Amino acid sequence: MNTEARTLLLTGNHAVAWAARLARPKVVPVYPITPQTPVLEKITEFQAAGEFDAEVLTPESEHSVMSACIPASLAGVRVFTATASQGLLLMHELLHYAAGARAPIVMANVNRTVASPWAFWPDHTDSLAQRDTGWIQYYVESPQEALDTVLQAYRVAEQVLVPAMVNLDAFYVSHSLEPVSVPAQALADAYLPPFAPRQRLDTASPSSWGNVISQDMFFRHRQAIEQSMAEVPELAAQADRAWAELTGRSHGVVERYRCDGAQTVVVTMGSMAGTARDAIDAMREAGQAVGLVKLRLFRPLPVHALRAALAGARDVIVLDRNHSPGIGGVLHQELRAALYGMDGAPRIHGCLAGVGGVNVPPEHVARFVGEVLQTEPQPESHWVR
Amino acid sequence: MIDNTLLAVPRREDDLLCSGHAACPGCSEPITLRHILAVLGPDTMAVVPPSCMAIIAGPQPFSSMRIPVYQPTLEASAAAASGLRRALDAQGRHETTVIVLAGDGGTYDIGLQCLSSAAERNENILYFCLDNEGYMNTGAQKSSSTPRFAYTSSTPAGKTTRKKNLTEIMAAHGVPYVATASVAYLADLRRKVAKAKAMRGLRLITLLIPCLDGWGLADDGALGAARLAVQSGAFPLVEVEDGVRWTLNSETPSRPIAEYLAVQRRYRNLRPADVRALQGEIDEGWARLARRAQASMPAAAEARAA
Amino acid sequence: MNAPLPVPPIWTTGTTEGIHTGTWRAATPRHLFAPSPCHQACPVNGEIATWIGQARNNDFHGAWQTLMRHNPFPAIAGRICHHPCESACNRAEYDAALSICRLERFIGDAALDAGWMPQAAASAAAGRVAIVGGGPAGLSAAYQLRRIGYAVTLYEGSDALGGVMRHGIPAYRLSRRVLDGEIARIVALGVDVRLNHPVQGEQAFAGIVAAHDAVFVALGAQQPKRLPALAGDHDWALDGARYLAACSRGTPPALGARVLVIGGGSAAIDVARSARRQGHEVTLLALEQRAQMPAQPEEVVEALEEGITLVNGAMLRVAREKAPGGDSRLALECVRVRFEPGSERGRFTLTEIEGSAFEIAVDAVVTAIGQDPRLDDLGVGLRREGALLWTATAGATSDGKVWAGGDLASMARFVTEAVGMGKRAALAIDRSLRERGLGASGPALVLDDDGDEPVVPLSAISQHYHPRRARVESPRRGAAERIADEGEVQLGLELAQALAETTRCFSCGTCINCDHCVIYCPDLAIERVGLGYTVNTDYCKGCGVCVRECPTGSMAMSEDSK
């Protein structure tokens, strides 16, 4: 076991695999799907080399994967899995189930376009379509952030007993290679206390889970879930700060980039944030008062942090790499709801940019900003290319 | 025969199944369950999908079983049991038995895929299929375990296709142990549960559960129907080890299928030609089993010698 | 916004035992004791299912004690009883009746071999009882009364106790050792036996009645019926009872080569077989068809094995003595008849069949067509009913101090019927003496408390637990061998055979504690408490599975009334 941090050249997928290894889960059910496969390949490689002590099982579908995760977690064991796109969708029933069970599973999801028709390109529709399932959702922009976020996700999830998914863009993050600082096992152990829930499946105190409940119990159970969700933004911020103390790296919950004095703020998630940073730099160089807010924690939506981050901006331009038919860009619509009624609320414009994996280079971002600022804000999202 | 080995009846406070559960009066599922649990003992965890058993398991916050029970979604029993099994293994609790108590709907139909996968991985699970030949909990709709010609609420004119042969399907997976059993043959059932408990890997026992409401039987008629099922050959008692060693535990059918059909209202509209067709199927099925058992004999003898 | 409510557990915190599903019930099962058909049919109302159960559990002493409560002659009965229990046995409809009679013999013989003795009462009772007649009825009454503690004086006219058991039933059916052994056991309880003390005539009888607090009269039926065709005094015509008595004393009369025995009952068969053993060629002439004969079917089979010729459905018209020097002494003119039985034994209609006359050539005729009591031996004080002494329930006569039983008072001409009558009379005498302040200090003997449940039918037996099996074979010795040595024909069962047969008993209405009701209850609502079972009405849903799975008919449902 390493006692020092190492820098390795890793893809996002492999960074996720390393994070999973460091988190010491005991049960890892997993099913391959492009472009997630290198995650499970790396994990099984670790296991074959004797470097990863966990029960890795390969059921016949993602539905069965998540079905296996939940009772394993309820038995009091830390669980990890990873999937993408169709696999995530196939798990949909179980995502609700896991959240209702209060099982703090952490799952990495590689954001890939959703069929039909078939495609393999980066798009957030897959995970955003799960936004009502009760999972915490993070969106990361780099392999390093992917590794760091998986570990932070465990810390938060296990504090509130809410499952968490860490989303990384297909290919842009999952397959791009960069130097990643891989912390020492001892650091990860110090950061993540052992998972030991008091209430679990245990023959020593034979309590059961899953019996039919009454309407009133259901109502109160949902209230309890909401209460726990409400604690997450603060816990996520704390987890990030604690991580910064140990590693020097902080990613925040809502990151403000060159927003001071910005009249226009671009808001986005995932790898697009990285592209947008370059665009912001270029526009600032050109004298435009433009900033970027990167939303890292999408669920629960950190409404107060967003309002604070966007206060003072005149125009907010949301770049959505996703599409919800009938309502447009998901982040656009959520942000409109989040800022509604805010004193001095900025005008919100939504751009459907990069839907289907269409490439969005920095120049395009700058162009979109220019074009959009010439229009009045509309409730509908604009298709931009 | 009156079997004196059954006299070791546990005192009530040791029973792992409690009174107060919501099974229909006379249902053979709780009778079956109490004996399964009596043989397995308290170091057991059960996975119970939506089914009659899930209702018998109790309304929140009560459980009718003194062991931990986890209820998964309907199609996921074997997958859930696999996850639970691996978690217990990770905790070093290798002796805790993980069982599934699933219905035929959750096994033959929607649950077959993950069961097949668990079998291929030879997960260390003891899977009980409580087969009442239909989706009885939701109002007696047909499943692929419903026999031909039976009335169900979704096959009011009688089912036109045959019952799936789960024993052959699981035997083809080559798992350590597949068996059929019935609480009407209690000593045989208890022996099989004890035998399965001592083994490792994917073990599956199908239990015939006559459904009073779904099949149209009197409140006290379940065990009698279960006996006729075995005696007529409709439900042979068999064991298959490692997918190749077949053993017949019940005798050559001694009663015509018509006697078994006659006690169930779900068959009341059968025509004589249908009864003959069923008798033909039974005879053929029994002959096939007998051939398999015969063919297994040298292999069984070798295995014993080894 | 409302303050949030406390988080409810989505994990269970208790069991369903708080849910009383007993409210679903419309009928409740109960554990019961019910009479079995064998018990009801048994002339002594023996607790058959109980003693068979004890034997099944290898408690032969216990089984013998249960037998002895109702009948002091199990070894005898096990040889000669007409076993209506077996005809009534529920198993008869199922595969074959249980071999109850032979099982009783097995236990009776074991008792004799082991020397087991019955107990007399701990303390004496005040009453003094006379028994007139030392046959099966009298000995049975003496036995029961001594068990209670009364002083019993038994007056027997002949030189030995036993009545028809000694003088009427040959040794090849009932060994003398067995007979003497079971009688001696009764005498050993302290019966004051007066042999060679006949009671004949009004005065003698009145004297006995006056000298005792109660009297049981069981003189038997000593007067043989005579055929009109054989009226008169002929040395070639004998009465069957006299013939058997002579044989039993070892002095059989010489009758010539060929003998015709007339009669269809056990006595006639006994005469015929005894004559065979004396070397005669024997023909038996009976009015009845074979199936109608009052004799036990096994006896007829054995008789035929021994070479007796059976002529059914015929009667003697005229007996003619032939001239001396012929091939036979007698020519008997007979005719075929149609026999229609009447409402009770002894009553029938005969129709001669036209043109069916035939002749039989024999040297002697022995008739065994029934006997009548000599009522005059008792004087005229007691009410009569036809040829019998009149009795009411339990043998009460028209005299409040006198009870009667056996052939004197009944046409049920079987030894065990007499034993039953003796028992019931003894109990009635006990009740009467207690009412008069002459009873024993301890509690009354309670022997026939059957409860209110109906007799258990075959439909109440869960047949699955009783696979069909053959009845145990009752071995008997070869005909030639048994004629030659005149020893017992029936061999009795081996231990393994007896035990195997006990497992065939359904134990109708007598619980065997198999615990099926507990084991198969879906709601765990039946608990075993000692040897009994209680239904937990908090949970019982009234499904009836316990009733169905009871292999002995010891559970029944009663509808709940609300």
XYZ file of N, CA, C and O in Angstrom, chain A residues 274-340:
268
model
N -15.140 23.368 -18.524
C -13.735 23.546 -18.872
C -13.584 24.368 -20.147
O -12.762 25.285 -20.242
N -14.402 24.017 -21.148
C -14.381 24.764 -22.407
C -14.791 26.209 -22.161
O -14.200 27.156 -22.705
N -15.801 26.375 -21.359
C -16.308 27.721 -21.097
C -15.255 28.582 -20.407
O -15.178 29.787 -20.634
N -14.434 27.964 -19.549
C -13.368 28.743 -18.894
C -12.507 29.441 -19.931
O -12.188 30.633 -19.797
N -12.097 28.667 -20.943
C -11.269 29.269 -21.997
C -12.019 30.392 -22.698
O -11.437 31.444 -23.028
N -13.285 30.172 -22.956
C -14.084 31.192 -23.643
C -14.179 32.448 -22.780
O -14.087 33.585 -23.281
N -14.380 32.236 -21.492
C -14.478 33.389 -20.579
C -13.169 34.178 -20.598
O -13.169 35.429 -20.672
N -12.074 33.460 -20.536
C -10.768 34.138 -20.554
C -10.629 34.989 -21.817
O -10.207 36.144 -21.768
N -11.005 34.364 -22.932
C -10.877 35.101 -24.216
C -11.775 36.327 -24.204
O -11.366 37.424 -24.637
N -12.997 36.163 -23.731
C -13.925 37.302 -23.737
C -13.480 38.390 -22.771
O -13.598 39.579 -23.050
N -12.948 38.010 -21.661
C -12.439 39.012 -20.697
C -11.281 39.774 -21.327
O -11.186 41.013 -21.201
N -10.454 38.997 -22.030
C -9.334 39.642 -22.709
C -9.834 40.670 -23.695
O -9.221 41.718 -23.914
N -10.973 40.340 -24.310
C -11.563 41.251 -25.285
C -12.371 42.349 -24.612
O -13.061 43.116 -25.270
N -12.350 42.363 -23.310
C -12.985 43.449 -22.582
C -14.431 43.194 -22.178
O -15.115 44.066 -21.644
N -14.908 41.989 -22.400
C -16.297 41.733 -22.007
C -16.330 41.337 -20.531
O -15.477 40.581 -20.059
N -17.385 41.851 -19.848
C -17.528 41.527 -18.415
C -18.324 40.238 -18.277
O -19.535 40.220 -18.032
N -17.591 39.167 -18.519
C -18.251 37.848 -18.554
C -17.621 36.927 -17.513
O -16.415 36.939 -17.320
N -18.437 36.157 -16.862
C -17.910 35.190 -15.894
C -18.573 33.826 -16.102
O -19.423 33.660 -16.968
N -18.133 32.875 -15.308
C -18.649 31.495 -15.430
C -19.072 31.011 -14.054
O -18.355 31.192 -13.063
N -20.235 30.410 -13.968
C -20.575 29.647 -12.763
C -20.671 28.187 -13.175
O -21.461 27.833 -14.059
N -19.808 27.383 -12.567
C -19.868 25.936 -12.830
C -20.692 25.301 -11.709
O -20.370 25.437 -10.524
N -21.750 24.627 -12.108
C -22.572 23.936 -11.118
C -22.055 22.515 -10.991
O -22.138 21.714 -11.919
N -21.483 22.217 -9.819
C -20.920 20.874 -9.597
C -21.938 19.937 -8.976
O -22.003 18.750 -9.283
N -22.744 20.513 -8.033
C -23.766 19.704 -7.365
C -25.112 20.065 -7.991
O -25.591 21.197 -7.838
N -25.676 19.130 -8.741
C -26.964 19.412 -9.385
C -28.132 18.990 -8.508
O -29.194 19.628 -8.522
N -27.972 17.928 -7.788
C -29.019 17.473 -6.890
C -28.388 17.190 -5.537
O -27.405 16.451 -5.475
N -28.939 17.793 -4.481
C -30.022 18.768 -4.528
C -29.552 20.045 -5.211
O -28.369 20.381 -5.147
N -30.439 20.743 -5.848
C -30.048 21.981 -6.504
C -29.732 23.022 -5.413
O -30.594 23.358 -4.618
N -28.486 23.525 -5.358
C -28.126 24.457 -4.275
C -28.655 25.850 -4.573
O -27.930 26.742 -5.051
N -29.923 26.037 -4.320
C -30.619 27.253 -4.738
C -29.980 28.505 -4.139
O -29.713 29.476 -4.842
N -29.724 28.447 -2.854
C -29.187 29.656 -2.215
C -27.796 29.987 -2.722
O -27.480 31.152 -2.969
N -26.987 28.947 -2.910
C -25.629 29.198 -3.409
C -25.671 29.773 -4.816
O -24.876 30.658 -5.182
N -26.622 29.283 -5.623
C -26.752 29.794 -6.987
C -27.209 31.245 -6.974
O -26.711 32.082 -7.737
N -28.180 31.527 -6.127
C -28.650 32.911 -6.061
C -27.511 33.840 -5.641
O -27.331 34.931 -6.188
N -26.756 33.369 -4.681
C -25.637 34.192 -4.223
C -24.604 34.362 -5.323
O -24.069 35.463 -5.559
N -24.317 33.259 -6.030
C -23.280 33.320 -7.067
C -23.689 34.201 -8.230
O -22.839 34.799 -8.906
N -24.995 34.292 -8.520
C -25.460 35.020 -9.698
C -25.992 36.404 -9.362
O -26.405 37.142 -10.277
N -25.956 36.738 -8.098
C -26.461 38.073 -7.721
C -25.615 39.142 -8.385
O -24.387 39.041 -8.457
N -26.267 40.099 -8.919
C -25.545 41.207 -9.542
C -25.357 41.048 -11.027
O -25.074 42.010 -11.746
N -25.500 39.830 -11.551
C -25.359 39.661 -13.011
C -26.626 40.165 -13.684
O -27.710 40.074 -13.125
N -26.431 40.675 -14.875
C -27.594 41.165 -15.611
C -28.182 40.048 -16.437
O -29.385 39.889 -16.520
N -27.288 39.294 -17.080
C -27.749 38.189 -17.925
C -27.049 36.913 -17.519
O -25.828 36.912 -17.282
N -27.835 35.873 -17.459
C -27.266 34.542 -17.190
C -27.544 33.697 -18.418
O -28.670 33.676 -18.927
N -26.498 33.067 -18.922
C -26.664 32.220 -20.117
C -26.349 30.784 -19.719
O -25.224 30.460 -19.338
N -27.376 29.940 -19.790
C -27.186 28.540 -19.401
C -26.846 27.726 -20.636
O -27.524 27.840 -21.661
N -25.780 26.961 -20.552
C -25.417 26.051 -21.631
C -25.803 24.635 -21.197
O -25.213 24.060 -20.275
N -26.831 24.087 -21.863
C -27.311 22.740 -21.531
C -26.841 21.729 -22.552
O -27.153 21.848 -23.740
N -26.080 20.735 -22.112
C -25.719 19.622 -23.000
C -26.699 18.477 -22.688
O -26.342 17.412 -22.228
N -27.992 18.785 -22.932
C -29.044 17.801 -22.643
C -30.321 18.342 -23.253
O -30.400 19.520 -23.614
N -31.337 17.517 -23.332
C -32.605 17.971 -23.883
C -33.754 17.201 -23.270
O -33.785 15.959 -23.310
N -34.717 17.957 -22.695
C -35.937 17.345 -22.191
C -37.076 17.810 -23.071
O -37.482 18.983 -23.009
N -37.592 16.936 -23.969
C -38.609 17.362 -24.935
C -39.797 18.003 -24.242
O -40.316 17.503 -23.269
N -40.177 19.167 -24.796
C -41.329 19.871 -24.250
C -40.945 20.953 -23.277
O -41.762 21.823 -22.963
N -39.689 20.902 -22.805
C -39.284 21.956 -21.892
C -37.878 22.478 -22.156
O -37.491 23.517 -21.637
N -37.133 21.781 -23.024
C -35.851 22.319 -23.416
C -34.705 21.882 -22.535
O -34.602 20.696 -22.211
N -33.825 22.809 -22.175
C -32.654 22.457 -21.389
C -33.022 22.327 -19.918
O -33.702 23.178 -19.351
N -32.582 21.262 -19.303
C -32.975 20.992 -17.931
C -32.415 22.027 -16.963
O -33.131 22.558 -16.107
N -31.123 22.335 -17.113
C -30.521 23.289 -16.180
C -31.141 24.671 -16.369
O -31.371 25.397 -15.410
N -31.410 25.017 -17.615
C -32.078 26.275 -17.920
C -33.368 26.380 -17.119
O -33.615 27.365 -16.412
N -34.195 25.374 -17.197
C -35.495 25.426 -16.545
C -35.350 25.389 -15.024
O -36.070 26.089 -14.312
N -34.410 24.599 -14.531
C -34.225 24.532 -13.069
C -33.721 25.873 -12.545
O -34.101 26.325 -11.460
N -32.874 26.491 -13.330
C -32.314 27.769 -12.882
C -33.389 28.852 -12.884
O -33.442 29.701 -11.995
N -34.217 28.834 -13.908
C -35.337 29.769 -13.944
C -36.174 29.628 -12.680
O -36.535 30.615 -12.035
N -36.451 28.365 -12.294
C -37.240 28.127 -11.084
C -36.473 28.569 -9.849
O -37.032 29.165 -8.930
N -35.166 28.317 -9.848
C -34.356 28.647 -8.663
C -34.276 30.154 -8.446
O -34.231 30.637 -7.315
N -34.233 30.915 -9.545
C -34.029 32.365 -9.400
C -35.338 33.128 -9.387
O -35.353 34.350 -9.195
N -36.419 32.404 -9.629
C -37.704 33.101 -9.682
C -37.989 33.773 -8.338
O -37.874 33.175 -7.285
